[in-house]
JSON list of C-alpha atoms in Angstrom, two decimals:
[
{"chain": "A", "resi": 127, "resn": "MET", "atom": "CA", "xyz": [3.29, -5.09, 11.87]},
{"chain": "A", "resi": 128, "resn": "ASN", "atom": "CA", "xyz": [0.94, -7.97, 11.83]},
{"chain": "A", "resi": 129, "resn": "SER", "atom": "CA", "xyz": [-1.12, -9.15, 8.88]},
{"chain": "A", "resi": 130, "resn": "ARG", "atom": "CA", "xyz": [-4.10, -11.44, 8.69]},
{"chain": "A", "resi": 131, "resn": "GLN", "atom": "CA", "xyz": [-6.03, -12.50, 5.62]},
{"chain": "A", "resi": 132, "resn": "SER", "atom": "CA", "xyz": [-9.76, -13.02, 5.77]},
{"chain": "A", "resi": 133, "resn": "ALA", "atom": "CA", "xyz": [-12.74, -13.19, 3.45]},
{"chain": "A", "resi": 134, "resn": "SER", "atom": "CA", "xyz": [-16.43, -13.95, 3.65]},
{"chain": "A", "resi": 135, "resn": "ALA", "atom": "CA", "xyz": [-17.65, -17.15, 2.05]},
{"chain": "A", "resi": 136, "resn": "GLY", "atom": "CA", "xyz": [-18.16, -16.46, -1.65]},
{"chain": "A", "resi": 137, "resn": "SER", "atom": "CA", "xyz": [-16.71, -12.94, -1.45]},
{"chain": "A", "resi": 138, "resn": "SER", "atom": "CA", "xyz": [-14.22, -11.70, -4.01]},
{"chain": "A", "resi": 139, "resn": "GLN", "atom": "CA", "xyz": [-12.75, -9.28, -1.48]},
{"chain": "A", "resi": 140, "resn": "LYS", "atom": "CA", "xyz": [-9.80, -10.11, 0.77]},
{"chain": "A", "resi": 141, "resn": "MET", "atom": "CA", "xyz": [-8.66, -8.17, 3.80]},
{"chain": "A", "resi": 142, "resn": "LEU", "atom": "CA", "xyz": [-5.19, -7.75, 5.29]},
{"chain": "A", "resi": 143, "resn": "THR", "atom": "CA", "xyz": [-4.94, -6.01, 8.64]},
{"chain": "A", "resi": 144, "resn": "VAL", "atom": "CA", "xyz": [-2.16, -3.82, 9.99]},
{"chain": "A", "resi": 145, "resn": "THR", "atom": "CA", "xyz": [-1.57, -3.34, 13.70]},
{"chain": "A", "resi": 146, "resn": "PHE", "atom": "CA", "xyz": [0.32, -0.52, 15.37]},
{"chain": "A", "resi": 147, "resn": "ASP", "atom": "CA", "xyz": [2.06, -0.97, 18.73]},
{"chain": "A", "resi": 148, "resn": "ILE", "atom": "CA", "xyz": [1.22, 2.34, 20.40]},
{"chain": "A", "resi": 149, "resn": "SER", "atom": "CA", "xyz": [3.89, 1.72, 23.07]},
{"chain": "A", "resi": 150, "resn": "ASP", "atom": "CA", "xyz": [6.52, 1.96, 20.29]},
{"chain": "A", "resi": 151, "resn": "PRO", "atom": "CA", "xyz": [7.14, 5.68, 19.58]},
{"chain": "A", "resi": 152, "resn": "LEU", "atom": "CA", "xyz": [7.75, 5.13, 15.84]},
{"chain": "A", "resi": 153, "resn": "GLU", "atom": "CA", "xyz": [4.61, 3.06, 15.34]},
{"chain": "A", "resi": 154, "resn": "LYS", "atom": "CA", "xyz": [2.56, 5.50, 17.44]},
{"chain": "A", "resi": 155, "resn": "ASP", "atom": "CA", "xyz": [3.80, 8.38, 15.29]},
{"chain": "A", "resi": 156, "resn": "LEU", "atom": "CA", "xyz": [2.86, 6.52, 12.10]},
{"chain": "A", "resi": 157, "resn": "TYR", "atom": "CA", "xyz": [-0.58, 5.69, 13.49]},
{"chain": "A", "resi": 158, "resn": "MET", "atom": "CA", "xyz": [-1.23, 9.31, 14.47]},
{"chain": "A", "resi": 159, "resn": "PHE", "atom": "CA", "xyz": [0.02, 10.56, 11.09]},
{"chain": "A", "resi": 160, "resn": "ILE", "atom": "CA", "xyz": [-2.32, 8.19, 9.21]},
{"chain": "A", "resi": 161, "resn": "HIS", "atom": "CA", "xyz": [-5.24, 9.01, 11.51]},
{"chain": "A", "resi": 162, "resn": "GLN", "atom": "CA", "xyz": [-4.80, 12.75, 10.89]},
{"chain": "A", "resi": 163, "resn": "ARG", "atom": "CA", "xyz": [-4.06, 12.64, 7.15]},
{"chain": "A", "resi": 164, "resn": "THR", "atom": "CA", "xyz": [-6.49, 10.15, 5.58]},
{"chain": "A", "resi": 165, "resn": "ASP", "atom": "CA", "xyz": [-9.99, 8.78, 5.97]},
{"chain": "A", "resi": 166, "resn": "ASN", "atom": "CA", "xyz": [-9.20, 5.88, 3.62]},
{"chain": "A", "resi": 167, "resn": "PHE", "atom": "CA", "xyz": [-6.19, 3.91, 4.87]},
{"chain": "A", "resi": 168, "resn": "SER", "atom": "CA", "xyz": [-7.04, 1.01, 2.56]},
{"chain": "A", "resi": 169, "resn": "ASN", "atom": "CA", "xyz": [-6.75, 3.22, -0.52]},
{"chain": "A", "resi": 170, "resn": "LEU", "atom": "CA", "xyz": [-3.46, 4.69, 0.74]},
{"chain": "A", "resi": 171, "resn": "ALA", "atom": "CA", "xyz": [-2.01, 1.21, 1.32]},
{"chain": "A", "resi": 172, "resn": "LYS", "atom": "CA", "xyz": [-3.09, 0.02, -2.15]},
{"chain": "A", "resi": 173, "resn": "HIS", "atom": "CA", "xyz": [-1.51, 3.05, -3.84]},
{"chain": "A", "resi": 174, "resn": "LEU", "atom": "CA", "xyz": [1.76, 2.53, -1.95]},
{"chain": "A", "resi": 175, "resn": "LEU", "atom": "CA", "xyz": [1.77, -1.19, -2.81]},
{"chain": "A", "resi": 176, "resn": "PHE", "atom": "CA", "xyz": [1.07, -0.38, -6.45]},
{"chain": "A", "resi": 177, "resn": "ALA", "atom": "CA", "xyz": [3.99, 2.08, -6.53]},
{"chain": "A", "resi": 178, "resn": "TRP", "atom": "CA", "xyz": [6.28, -0.48, -4.90]},
{"chain": "A", "resi": 179, "resn": "ARG", "atom": "CA", "xyz": [5.13, -3.29, -7.22]},
{"chain": "A", "resi": 180, "resn": "HIS", "atom": "CA", "xyz": [5.80, -1.23, -10.34]},
{"chain": "A", "resi": 181, "resn": "GLY", "atom": "CA", "xyz": [9.16, 0.20, -9.29]},
{"chain": "A", "resi": 182, "resn": "TYR", "atom": "CA", "xyz": [8.10, 3.74, -8.44]},
{"chain": "A", "resi": 183, "resn": "GLN", "atom": "CA", "xyz": [9.14, 3.19, -4.81]},
{"chain": "A", "resi": 184, "resn": "LYS", "atom": "CA", "xyz": [11.96, 1.02, -3.53]},
{"chain": "A", "resi": 185, "resn": "GLY", "atom": "CA", "xyz": [10.85, -1.73, -1.16]},
{"chain": "A", "resi": 186, "resn": "SER", "atom": "CA", "xyz": [12.66, -3.25, 1.78]},
{"chain": "A", "resi": 187, "resn": "GLY", "atom": "CA", "xyz": [12.96, -6.71, 0.24]},
{"chain": "A", "resi": 188, "resn": "ASN", "atom": "CA", "xyz": [16.12, -8.33, -1.05]},
{"chain": "A", "resi": 189, "resn": "GLN", "atom": "CA", "xyz": [15.13, -8.08, -4.69]},
{"chain": "A", "resi": 190, "resn": "SER", "atom": "CA", "xyz": [15.05, -4.88, -6.68]},
{"chain": "A", "resi": 191, "resn": "PRO", "atom": "CA", "xyz": [11.80, -4.29, -8.58]},
{"chain": "A", "resi": 192, "resn": "LYS", "atom": "CA", "xyz": [11.89, -4.64, -12.35]},
{"chain": "A", "resi": 193, "resn": "ILE", "atom": "CA", "xyz": [11.84, -1.29, -14.11]},
{"chain": "A", "resi": 194, "resn": "ALA", "atom": "CA", "xyz": [9.55, -1.29, -17.15]},
{"chain": "A", "resi": 195, "resn": "ASP", "atom": "CA", "xyz": [9.60, 1.29, -19.90]},
{"chain": "A", "resi": 196, "resn": "PRO", "atom": "CA", "xyz": [7.33, 4.35, -19.35]},
{"chain": "A", "resi": 197, "resn": "ILE", "atom": "CA", "xyz": [4.71, 3.26, -21.93]},
{"chain": "A", "resi": 198, "resn": "THR", "atom": "CA", "xyz": [4.34, -0.14, -20.25]},
{"chain": "A", "resi": 199, "resn": "LYS", "atom": "CA", "xyz": [4.00, 1.55, -16.84]},
{"chain": "A", "resi": 200, "resn": "LYS", "atom": "CA", "xyz": [1.29, 3.90, -18.13]},
{"chain": "A", "resi": 201, "resn": "ASN", "atom": "CA", "xyz": [-0.66, 0.97, -19.56]},
{"chain": "A", "resi": 202, "resn": "GLU", "atom": "CA", "xyz": [-0.32, -0.97, -16.29]},
{"chain": "A", "resi": 203, "resn": "ILE", "atom": "CA", "xyz": [-1.64, 2.03, -14.36]},
{"chain": "A", "resi": 204, "resn": "ARG", "atom": "CA", "xyz": [-4.58, 2.46, -16.73]},
{"chain": "A", "resi": 205, "resn": "ASN", "atom": "CA", "xyz": [-5.41, -1.25, -16.56]},
{"chain": "A", "resi": 206, "resn": "SER", "atom": "CA", "xyz": [-4.89, -1.61, -12.80]},
{"chain": "A", "resi": 207, "resn": "GLY", "atom": "CA", "xyz": [-8.48, -0.85, -11.86]},
{"chain": "A", "resi": 208, "resn": "LEU", "atom": "CA", "xyz": [-7.29, 1.30, -8.95]},
{"chain": "A", "resi": 209, "resn": "PRO", "atom": "CA", "xyz": [-8.98, 4.70, -8.58]},
{"chain": "A", "resi": 210, "resn": "PHE", "atom": "CA", "xyz": [-6.30, 7.22, -9.48]},
{"chain": "A", "resi": 211, "resn": "GLY", "atom": "CA", "xyz": [-7.44, 10.78, -9.68]}
]
């Protein structure tokens, strides 16, 4: 996957892009799955990153995420600003 960061001058929004190599069967399958299952890939990616960041999902990095107590996690979710619902 490839990522690129961009933003308009004066904008508070940043964008990271994801590319899928359709000649790779695994990446093609992922692309088709996403295309069929969601109209908002950005929201899906943010929810998955949030879960990874807060230890709900194990990442592929070398470091294990810190596991906070449940009350701290609930407060982080409430204060995240992400649209959970």
